[in-house]
Short mmCIF file of C-alpha atoms and ligand atoms in Angstrom, two decimals:
data_model
loop_
_atom_site.label_atom_id
_atom_site.label_comp_id
_atom_site.label_asym_id
_atom_site.label_seq_id
_atom_site.Cartn_x
_atom_site.Cartn_y
_atom_site.Cartn_z
CA MET A 49 24.38 -8.77 -6.92
CA GLU A 50 24.68 -10.99 -3.87
CA ARG A 51 21.97 -10.42 -1.31
CA LYS A 52 21.39 -11.63 2.19
CA GLU A 53 18.21 -10.20 3.56
CA TRP A 54 17.73 -9.46 7.22
CA PRO A 55 15.44 -11.86 9.14
CA LEU A 56 11.72 -11.18 9.32
CA TRP A 57 10.06 -10.11 12.58
CA GLU A 58 6.34 -9.94 13.32
CA VAL A 59 5.25 -6.77 15.08
CA PHE A 60 2.58 -6.53 17.78
CA ILE A 61 1.46 -3.21 19.23
CA ARG A 62 -0.50 -2.26 22.34
CA SER A 63 -2.31 0.88 21.23
CA ARG A 64 -3.00 1.98 24.79
CA ASN A 65 -2.87 0.58 28.28
CA GLY A 66 -5.83 -1.66 28.97
CA LEU A 67 -5.77 -3.22 25.47
CA ASP A 68 -4.05 -6.33 24.15
CA HIS A 69 -1.05 -6.24 21.86
CA LYS A 70 -2.32 -6.73 18.34
CA HIS A 71 -0.48 -7.95 15.25
CA CYS A 72 0.08 -5.08 12.83
CA GLY A 73 2.64 -6.22 10.27
CA SER A 74 6.26 -7.22 9.92
CA VAL A 75 9.72 -5.75 9.48
CA HIS A 76 13.15 -6.97 8.49
CA ALA A 77 15.94 -6.36 11.02
CA PRO A 78 19.27 -7.98 11.92
CA ASP A 79 18.45 -8.36 15.63
CA ALA A 80 15.74 -7.77 18.22
CA ARG A 81 16.97 -4.35 19.27
CA LEU A 82 16.90 -2.99 15.73
CA ALA A 83 13.62 -4.78 15.01
CA LEU A 84 12.03 -2.75 17.84
CA GLN A 85 13.50 0.44 16.47
CA VAL A 86 12.38 -0.23 12.90
CA ALA A 87 8.92 -1.25 14.14
CA ARG A 88 8.69 2.03 16.02
CA ASP A 89 9.54 4.02 12.87
CA VAL A 90 7.29 2.02 10.57
CA TYR A 91 4.21 1.41 12.72
CA THR A 92 4.00 4.18 15.36
CA ARG A 93 4.59 7.50 13.60
CA ARG A 94 1.31 8.88 14.96
CA MET A 95 1.18 7.63 18.53
CA GLU A 96 -0.41 4.33 17.50
CA GLY A 97 1.24 2.53 20.38
CA VAL A 98 2.55 2.55 23.94
CA SER A 99 4.29 -0.82 23.76
CA ILE A 100 5.77 -2.98 21.00
CA TRP A 101 6.52 -6.70 20.86
CA VAL A 102 8.63 -8.15 18.09
CA VAL A 103 8.87 -11.90 17.52
CA LYS A 104 11.07 -13.63 14.99
CA ALA A 105 8.67 -14.88 12.33
CA SER A 106 10.42 -18.24 12.24
CA ASP A 107 9.65 -18.74 15.96
CA ILE A 108 5.90 -18.49 15.49
CA VAL A 109 4.00 -21.75 15.29
CA ALA A 110 0.75 -21.43 13.35
CA SER A 111 -2.13 -23.81 12.96
CA ASP A 112 -2.57 -25.43 9.58
CA PRO A 113 -5.41 -23.80 7.59
CA ASP A 114 -6.35 -27.28 6.35
CA ALA A 115 -6.96 -28.35 9.92
CA LYS A 116 -9.71 -25.75 10.33
CA PRO A 117 -12.54 -28.32 10.37
CA GLU A 118 -11.07 -30.60 13.04
CA LEU A 119 -9.86 -27.67 15.14
CA PHE A 120 -12.83 -25.36 15.05
CA ASP A 121 -15.94 -27.22 13.91
CA PRO A 122 -16.43 -29.11 17.18
CA ALA A 123 -17.39 -25.83 18.86
CA GLU A 124 -20.16 -25.25 16.34
CA ASP A 125 -22.82 -27.51 17.86
CA LYS A 126 -22.19 -26.61 21.51
CA ILE A 127 -24.75 -23.88 21.71
CA TYR A 128 -25.27 -24.60 25.41
CA ARG A 129 -21.97 -22.77 25.98
CA HIS A 130 -23.74 -19.49 25.24
CA PRO A 131 -25.99 -17.60 27.69
CA THR A 132 -28.73 -17.23 25.09
CA PHE A 133 -29.29 -21.01 25.12
CA TYR A 134 -31.13 -20.68 28.42
CA GLN A 135 -34.71 -19.36 28.42
CA LEU A 136 -35.45 -17.90 31.84
CA PRO A 137 -38.70 -16.31 33.09
CA ASP A 138 -39.00 -12.67 32.02
CA GLU A 139 -38.65 -11.33 35.57
CA VAL A 140 -35.17 -12.79 35.90
CA ASN A 141 -34.05 -12.91 32.26
CA HIS A 142 -31.57 -10.05 32.69
CA MET A 143 -29.40 -12.58 34.55
CA MET B 191 4.14 -16.22 10.66
CA TYR B 192 3.60 -15.38 7.05
CA THR B 193 6.57 -16.51 5.06
CA GLN B 194 7.91 -19.59 6.77
CA SER B 195 6.62 -22.76 5.24
CA LEU B 196 3.99 -24.73 7.06
CA SER B 197 4.47 -28.43 7.20
CA ILE B 198 1.56 -30.27 5.68
CA PRO B 199 0.56 -33.52 7.35
CA ASP B 200 1.28 -36.62 5.29
CA GLY B 201 -1.56 -38.20 3.42
CA ASP B 202 -3.63 -35.04 3.15
CA PRO B 203 -6.67 -36.29 1.25
CA LYS B 204 -6.72 -33.18 -0.91
CA GLY B 205 -3.06 -33.46 -1.81
CA PRO B 206 -0.42 -30.73 -1.71
CA ARG B 207 -1.95 -27.29 -1.25
CA LYS B 208 -0.16 -25.64 -4.11
CA VAL B 209 -1.56 -27.96 -6.74
CA GLU B 210 -4.63 -26.79 -8.64
CA ASN B 211 -7.57 -28.57 -7.15
CA PRO B 212 -11.23 -28.09 -8.15
CA GLU B 213 -12.50 -28.75 -4.63
CA TYR B 214 -10.22 -26.09 -3.14
CA GLU B 215 -11.06 -23.72 -5.96
CA ALA B 216 -14.78 -24.07 -5.29
CA GLU B 217 -14.21 -23.23 -1.60
CA PHE B 218 -12.03 -20.29 -2.59
CA ASN B 219 -14.63 -18.89 -5.01
CA ALA B 220 -17.42 -19.38 -2.52
CA ARG B 221 -15.55 -17.41 0.09
CA ILE B 222 -14.91 -14.55 -2.31
CA ASP B 223 -18.54 -14.53 -3.46
CA ALA B 224 -19.61 -14.29 0.18
CA GLY B 225 -17.44 -11.20 0.58
CA GLY B 226 -14.96 -13.04 2.77
CA PHE B 227 -11.19 -12.65 2.98
CA ILE B 228 -8.38 -14.91 1.83
CA GLU B 229 -5.51 -15.14 4.30
CA ALA B 230 -1.84 -15.88 3.68
CA LYS B 231 -1.86 -19.62 4.33
CA ASP B 232 -5.22 -20.33 2.69
CA TRP B 233 -5.27 -22.17 -0.60
CA MET B 234 -5.49 -19.84 -3.60
CA PRO B 235 -5.19 -20.29 -7.37
CA GLU B 236 -1.61 -19.73 -8.54
CA LYS B 237 -2.82 -16.96 -10.80
CA TYR B 238 -4.43 -15.13 -7.90
CA ARG B 239 -1.15 -15.35 -6.00
CA LYS B 240 0.90 -14.15 -8.97
CA THR B 241 -1.49 -11.32 -9.79
CA LEU B 242 -1.36 -10.12 -6.20
CA ILE B 243 2.42 -10.32 -6.00
CA ARG B 244 2.66 -8.23 -9.15
CA GLN B 245 0.10 -5.66 -8.06
CA ILE B 246 1.25 -5.30 -4.44
CA SER B 247 4.92 -5.11 -5.35
CA GLN B 248 4.28 -2.53 -8.09
CA HIS B 249 2.37 -0.58 -5.52
CA ALA B 250 5.21 -0.86 -2.99
CA HIS B 251 7.80 0.18 -5.59
CA SER B 252 5.65 3.22 -6.43
CA GLU B 253 5.66 4.34 -2.81
CA ILE B 254 9.44 3.94 -2.62
CA VAL B 255 10.23 5.66 -5.95
CA GLY B 256 7.58 8.26 -5.06
CA MET B 257 9.88 9.49 -2.31
CA LEU B 258 12.37 10.74 -4.91
CA PRO B 259 10.54 13.61 -6.66
CA GLU B 260 9.47 15.08 -3.32
CA GLY B 261 12.72 14.30 -1.55
CA ASN B 262 14.27 16.53 -4.20
CA TRP B 263 12.82 19.55 -2.35
CA ILE B 264 13.40 18.69 1.32
CA THR B 265 16.61 20.69 1.61
CA ARG B 266 15.06 23.61 -0.28
CA ALA B 267 11.73 23.90 1.56
CA PRO B 268 11.02 27.59 2.10
CA SER B 269 10.41 27.36 5.86
CA LEU B 270 11.14 25.07 8.77
CA LYS B 271 7.42 24.31 9.05
CA ARG B 272 7.15 23.21 5.41
CA LYS B 273 10.35 21.22 5.72
CA ALA B 274 9.05 19.31 8.76
CA ILE B 275 5.77 18.60 6.94
CA LEU B 276 7.51 17.42 3.77
CA LEU B 277 9.88 15.20 5.75
CA ALA B 278 6.93 13.60 7.53
CA LYS B 279 5.11 13.09 4.23
CA VAL B 280 8.09 11.50 2.51
CA GLN B 281 8.71 9.31 5.56
CA ASP B 282 5.08 8.14 5.34
CA GLU B 283 5.61 7.10 1.72
CA GLY B 284 8.60 5.03 2.80
CA GLY B 285 6.37 3.48 5.46
CA HIS B 286 3.70 2.69 2.86
CA GLY B 287 6.30 0.92 0.77
CA LEU B 288 7.30 -1.18 3.78
CA TYR B 289 3.71 -2.11 4.75
CA LEU B 290 3.15 -3.24 1.18
CA TYR B 291 6.39 -5.21 0.80
CA ALA B 292 5.45 -7.03 4.01
CA ALA B 293 2.01 -7.82 2.54
CA ALA B 294 3.58 -9.10 -0.70
CA GLU B 295 5.99 -11.29 1.25
CA THR B 296 3.04 -13.14 2.81
CA LEU B 297 2.48 -14.60 -0.68
CA GLY B 298 5.79 -16.41 -0.56
CA VAL B 299 8.11 -14.01 -2.36
CA SER B 300 11.21 -12.70 -0.57
CA ARG B 301 12.07 -9.05 0.06
CA ASP B 302 15.29 -9.54 -1.87
CA GLU B 303 13.40 -10.80 -4.93
CA LEU B 304 11.07 -7.81 -4.75
CA THR B 305 13.98 -5.38 -4.43
CA GLU B 306 15.75 -7.07 -7.30
CA GLY B 307 12.64 -6.61 -9.46
CA LEU B 308 12.68 -2.87 -8.89
CA LEU B 309 16.43 -2.34 -9.21
CA SER B 310 16.76 -4.32 -12.43
CA GLY B 311 13.89 -2.39 -14.01
CA LYS B 312 11.93 -5.60 -14.50
CA ALA B 313 9.11 -4.51 -12.18
CA LYS B 314 7.04 -1.43 -12.90
CA TYR B 315 6.09 1.47 -10.67
CA SER B 316 3.59 4.28 -11.20
CA SER B 317 4.56 6.39 -14.22
CA ILE B 318 3.69 9.61 -12.44
CA PHE B 319 7.00 9.50 -10.59
CA ASN B 320 8.93 9.76 -13.82
CA TYR B 321 7.96 13.43 -14.11
CA PRO B 322 10.34 16.04 -12.65
CA THR B 323 9.59 18.40 -9.75
CA LEU B 324 10.70 21.73 -11.19
CA THR B 325 9.48 24.25 -8.62
CA TRP B 326 8.28 24.35 -5.02
CA ALA B 327 4.70 24.57 -6.31
CA ASP B 328 5.13 21.04 -7.68
CA ILE B 329 5.32 19.81 -4.09
CA GLY B 330 1.90 21.29 -3.36
CA VAL B 331 0.40 20.00 -6.61
CA ILE B 332 1.75 16.49 -6.01
CA GLY B 333 0.04 16.40 -2.61
CA TRP B 334 -3.20 17.76 -3.99
CA LEU B 335 -3.48 15.92 -7.33
CA VAL B 336 -1.13 12.94 -7.22
CA ASP B 337 -1.95 11.90 -3.66
CA GLY B 338 -5.57 12.82 -4.36
CA ALA B 339 -5.68 10.44 -7.32
CA ALA B 340 -3.86 7.80 -5.30
CA ILE B 341 -6.49 8.05 -2.56
CA MET B 342 -9.31 7.49 -5.08
CA ASN B 343 -7.47 4.41 -6.32
CA GLN B 344 -6.61 3.09 -2.89
CA ILE B 345 -9.85 3.40 -0.94
CA PRO B 346 -11.53 0.47 -2.79
CA LEU B 347 -8.42 -1.64 -2.10
CA CYS B 348 -9.18 -1.49 1.64
CA LYS B 349 -11.90 -4.03 0.83
CA CYS B 350 -9.76 -6.19 -1.42
CA SER B 351 -10.24 -9.94 -0.96
CA TYR B 352 -6.66 -10.57 0.17
CA GLY B 353 -6.53 -9.86 3.92
CA PRO B 354 -2.91 -8.73 4.33
CA TYR B 355 -3.21 -6.32 1.36
CA ALA B 356 -6.54 -4.94 2.57
CA ARG B 357 -5.14 -4.33 6.06
CA ALA B 358 -2.03 -2.63 4.69
CA MET B 359 -4.25 -0.39 2.56
CA ILE B 360 -6.37 0.63 5.55
CA ARG B 361 -3.18 1.81 7.24
CA VAL B 362 -2.04 3.62 4.08
CA CYS B 363 -5.38 5.35 3.51
CA LYS B 364 -5.48 6.65 7.08
CA GLU B 365 -2.25 8.51 6.37
CA GLU B 366 -2.97 9.74 2.85
CA SER B 367 -5.50 12.36 3.83
CA PHE B 368 -2.75 14.37 5.50
CA HIS B 369 -0.75 14.20 2.28
CA GLN B 370 -3.47 15.69 0.15
CA ARG B 371 -4.42 18.37 2.67
CA GLN B 372 -0.87 19.58 3.29
CA GLY B 373 -0.42 19.95 -0.50
CA TYR B 374 -3.60 21.94 -0.92
CA ASP B 375 -2.72 24.06 2.13
CA LEU B 376 0.70 24.80 0.65
CA LEU B 377 -0.94 25.93 -2.62
CA LEU B 378 -3.50 28.08 -0.82
CA GLN B 379 -0.64 29.88 0.88
CA MET B 380 1.18 30.43 -2.41
CA MET B 381 -1.99 31.73 -4.05
CA LYS B 382 -2.12 34.44 -1.37
CA GLY B 383 1.44 35.43 -2.31
CA THR B 384 2.96 37.41 -5.18
CA PRO B 385 1.80 37.20 -8.83
CA GLU B 386 4.94 35.16 -9.57
CA GLN B 387 3.97 32.64 -6.91
CA ARG B 388 0.46 32.36 -8.32
CA GLU B 389 1.92 31.81 -11.77
CA MET B 390 4.16 29.13 -10.37
CA VAL B 391 1.11 27.29 -9.00
CA GLN B 392 -0.74 27.54 -12.32
CA ASP B 393 2.31 26.29 -14.18
CA ALA B 394 2.59 23.29 -11.89
CA VAL B 395 -1.12 22.49 -12.30
CA ASP B 396 -0.74 22.74 -16.08
CA ARG B 397 2.07 20.20 -16.06
CA TRP B 398 0.59 17.72 -13.55
CA TRP B 399 -3.11 17.63 -14.47
CA PHE B 400 -3.06 15.16 -17.35
CA PRO B 401 -0.38 12.90 -15.86
CA SER B 402 -2.52 12.78 -12.69
CA ILE B 403 -5.64 11.59 -14.49
CA MET B 404 -3.54 9.06 -16.40
CA MET B 405 -2.71 7.50 -13.02
CA PHE B 406 -6.00 5.59 -13.18
CA GLY B 407 -4.68 3.62 -16.13
CA PRO B 408 -6.02 2.90 -19.62
CA HIS B 409 -9.69 3.22 -20.49
CA ASP B 410 -11.89 0.30 -19.46
CA SER B 411 -12.36 -0.58 -23.12
CA ASP B 412 -8.58 -1.04 -23.43
CA SER B 413 -7.85 -2.93 -20.25
CA VAL B 414 -8.45 -6.49 -19.16
CA HIS B 415 -9.59 -6.79 -15.59
CA THR B 416 -12.04 -9.66 -15.69
CA GLU B 417 -10.10 -11.84 -13.28
CA THR B 418 -9.06 -9.14 -10.84
CA THR B 419 -12.71 -8.09 -10.69
CA ARG B 420 -13.90 -11.68 -10.31
CA TRP B 421 -11.45 -12.15 -7.45
CA GLY B 422 -12.40 -9.01 -5.58
CA ILE B 423 -9.01 -7.36 -6.11
CA LYS B 424 -10.27 -4.55 -8.33
CA ARG B 425 -13.66 -3.25 -7.24
CA ILE B 426 -14.14 -0.07 -9.28
CA SER B 427 -13.12 0.39 -12.92
CA ASN B 428 -10.39 2.78 -14.12
CA ASP B 429 -12.81 5.09 -15.91
CA ASP B 430 -15.22 5.26 -12.98
CA LEU B 431 -12.41 6.15 -10.60
CA ARG B 432 -11.04 8.74 -13.02
CA GLN B 433 -14.48 10.34 -13.38
CA LYS B 434 -14.89 10.46 -9.61
CA PHE B 435 -11.53 12.17 -9.29
CA VAL B 436 -12.27 14.76 -12.00
CA ASP B 437 -15.68 15.52 -10.47
CA ALA B 438 -14.15 16.04 -7.04
CA THR B 439 -11.23 18.15 -8.26
CA VAL B 440 -13.05 20.81 -10.30
CA LYS B 441 -14.47 22.51 -7.22
CA GLN B 442 -11.12 22.35 -5.44
CA ALA B 443 -9.43 24.09 -8.38
CA GLU B 444 -12.08 26.79 -8.27
CA VAL B 445 -11.58 27.45 -4.56
CA LEU B 446 -7.85 27.55 -5.09
CA GLY B 447 -8.23 29.99 -7.98
CA VAL B 448 -6.46 27.99 -10.68
CA SER B 449 -7.74 26.68 -13.99
CA LEU B 450 -7.41 23.07 -15.11
CA PRO B 451 -5.62 22.89 -18.48
CA ASP B 452 -8.43 21.29 -20.46
CA PRO B 453 -10.74 23.37 -22.71
CA ASP B 454 -13.16 20.43 -22.97
CA LEU B 455 -13.71 20.21 -19.25
CA LYS B 456 -17.34 21.10 -18.60
CA TRP B 457 -20.36 19.98 -16.62
CA ASN B 458 -22.63 17.55 -18.43
CA GLU B 459 -26.11 17.89 -17.00
CA ALA B 460 -27.37 14.70 -18.66
CA ARG B 461 -24.57 12.52 -17.30
CA GLY B 462 -24.37 14.30 -13.97
CA HIS B 463 -20.58 14.39 -14.40
CA TYR B 464 -17.88 16.58 -15.86
CA ASP B 465 -16.81 15.79 -19.42
CA PHE B 466 -13.12 16.11 -20.10
CA GLY B 467 -10.76 16.13 -23.08
CA THR B 468 -8.81 13.36 -24.75
CA ILE B 469 -5.93 11.88 -22.81
CA ASP B 470 -2.63 11.52 -24.63
CA TRP B 471 -2.15 7.77 -24.22
CA GLU B 472 0.90 7.81 -26.39
CA GLU B 473 2.65 9.85 -23.73
CA PHE B 474 1.40 7.44 -21.07
CA TRP B 475 2.77 4.34 -22.83
CA ASP B 476 5.97 6.16 -23.63
CA VAL B 477 6.61 6.83 -19.95
CA VAL B 478 5.56 3.30 -18.97
CA GLY B 479 7.98 2.04 -21.58
CA GLY B 480 10.89 3.80 -19.90
CA HIS B 481 11.05 6.98 -21.98
CA GLY B 482 9.74 9.50 -19.46
CA GLN B 483 11.87 12.43 -18.39
CA CYS B 484 13.13 10.80 -15.20
CA ASN B 485 12.94 7.00 -15.65
CA VAL B 486 16.70 6.65 -15.89
CA ASP B 487 17.39 8.95 -12.92
CA ARG B 488 14.87 7.22 -10.67
CA LEU B 489 16.32 3.78 -11.23
CA ALA B 490 19.86 5.08 -10.89
CA ALA B 491 18.97 6.74 -7.57
CA ARG B 492 17.41 3.55 -6.19
CA ASN B 493 20.36 1.44 -7.32
CA LYS B 494 22.83 3.87 -5.78
CA ALA B 495 20.94 3.92 -2.47
CA TRP B 496 20.89 0.12 -2.43
CA ASP B 497 24.58 -0.23 -3.29
CA ASP B 498 25.72 2.49 -0.91
CA GLY B 499 23.78 0.84 1.90
CA ALA B 500 25.23 -2.63 1.31
CA TRP B 501 28.07 -2.31 3.83
CA VAL B 502 25.65 -1.08 6.52
CA ARG B 503 23.32 -4.04 6.00
CA GLU B 504 26.24 -6.46 6.08
CA ALA B 505 27.86 -4.88 9.14
CA ALA B 506 24.58 -4.87 11.07
CA MET B 507 24.04 -8.53 10.27
CA ALA B 508 27.61 -9.48 11.18
CA HIS B 509 27.27 -7.62 14.48
CA ALA B 510 23.96 -9.36 15.24
CA GLU B 511 25.48 -12.78 14.49
CA LYS B 512 28.51 -12.05 16.69
CA GLN B 513 26.31 -10.91 19.57
CA ALA B 514 24.12 -14.00 19.22
CA ALA B 515 27.18 -16.29 19.24
CA ARG B 516 28.54 -14.53 22.29
CA ALA B 517 25.25 -14.83 24.15
CA LEU B 518 25.18 -18.53 23.34
CA ALA B 519 28.75 -19.03 24.61
CA ALA B 520 28.14 -17.14 27.86
FE1 FE2 C 246 1.61 6.62 -0.10
FE1 FE2 C 247 0.88 9.87 -0.14
#
């Protein structure tokens, strides 16, 4: 049985206006137009979305999980980037 | 973002990610112990990956094959309302299969390999779908008992340690409640009907009860789950889930006005649970082994659907390639 599967597309859905598109899964489809249609059938059967993005999975560039320390650890000791780092007098601390 | 390979920088001090590595394994175990999630590109023991591929794909196949017994009644639904409901339910099951295939593919197996596993009979699916749907009441009983048992099984999986599987299961579980309720609602309506309709419901319950409680799998004493438990894939044991299901169902049967076909079913004050009779495991293993009433039909139907659809898949791909070439030339 010779098989040639359709390319994989990642699906992102905006659940309502005012919110970001969020990744929700993937579908196989021969082209972008059908990927949108399949994504609609698979991921929005109950009004879960008002807008869909599909992106060919092979076009997505992801960070390497092994690079987590060098990418994300530097932010760990920069507590002065958070408002709670600053102790202000009670009268003005709601600032 | 899940199935394409990620290039690993040369000279990675820990070596290639796929290789068993005690340092990676310690990190992996620590994350699971802390209740954290494993994501697609994280390092994982090969056995964890293989176990998940097997479990998720079996689950996906069950959703897909599960469309067949109910699909059998779509054209014969007794009203337009029931037909629309059944269509929506069966379409959901197809959707569940697709969510789950996508989750399995994040582990580095292709959709074609998964499909091949099902079509060749190499991969298993839930035995419950090898029983026939003889009357319209079966459609109600499947929703009530079979989807009900599936829900019990699936809720703990929403917290499974593998992120893509857990997220797929959250989506599935949100939709399952409708499945169980529409089935029960259908039966309630039949129970208000003629004596023949009530008999039809009781007959369906009699046939589906034991197969439904077999869905939880062999007794804990006969099944090996140490690793899946250790890895946060299986969170509640087969027997505990089965007991929970029996306890929840007795009251529902009472309200419906049917009896469950088990003379040993009775409340045990000391245990705080219902006791129930012996399960015929020989029947269970027989059906698993391919000798159920519908095993052959189910596989034949899936193979036919796949073969009949081949020209459509090829034509759609050829069209897409032609359009892409044209766009490039323009
Ligand atoms: Fe389902
Ligand atoms: Fe269901």
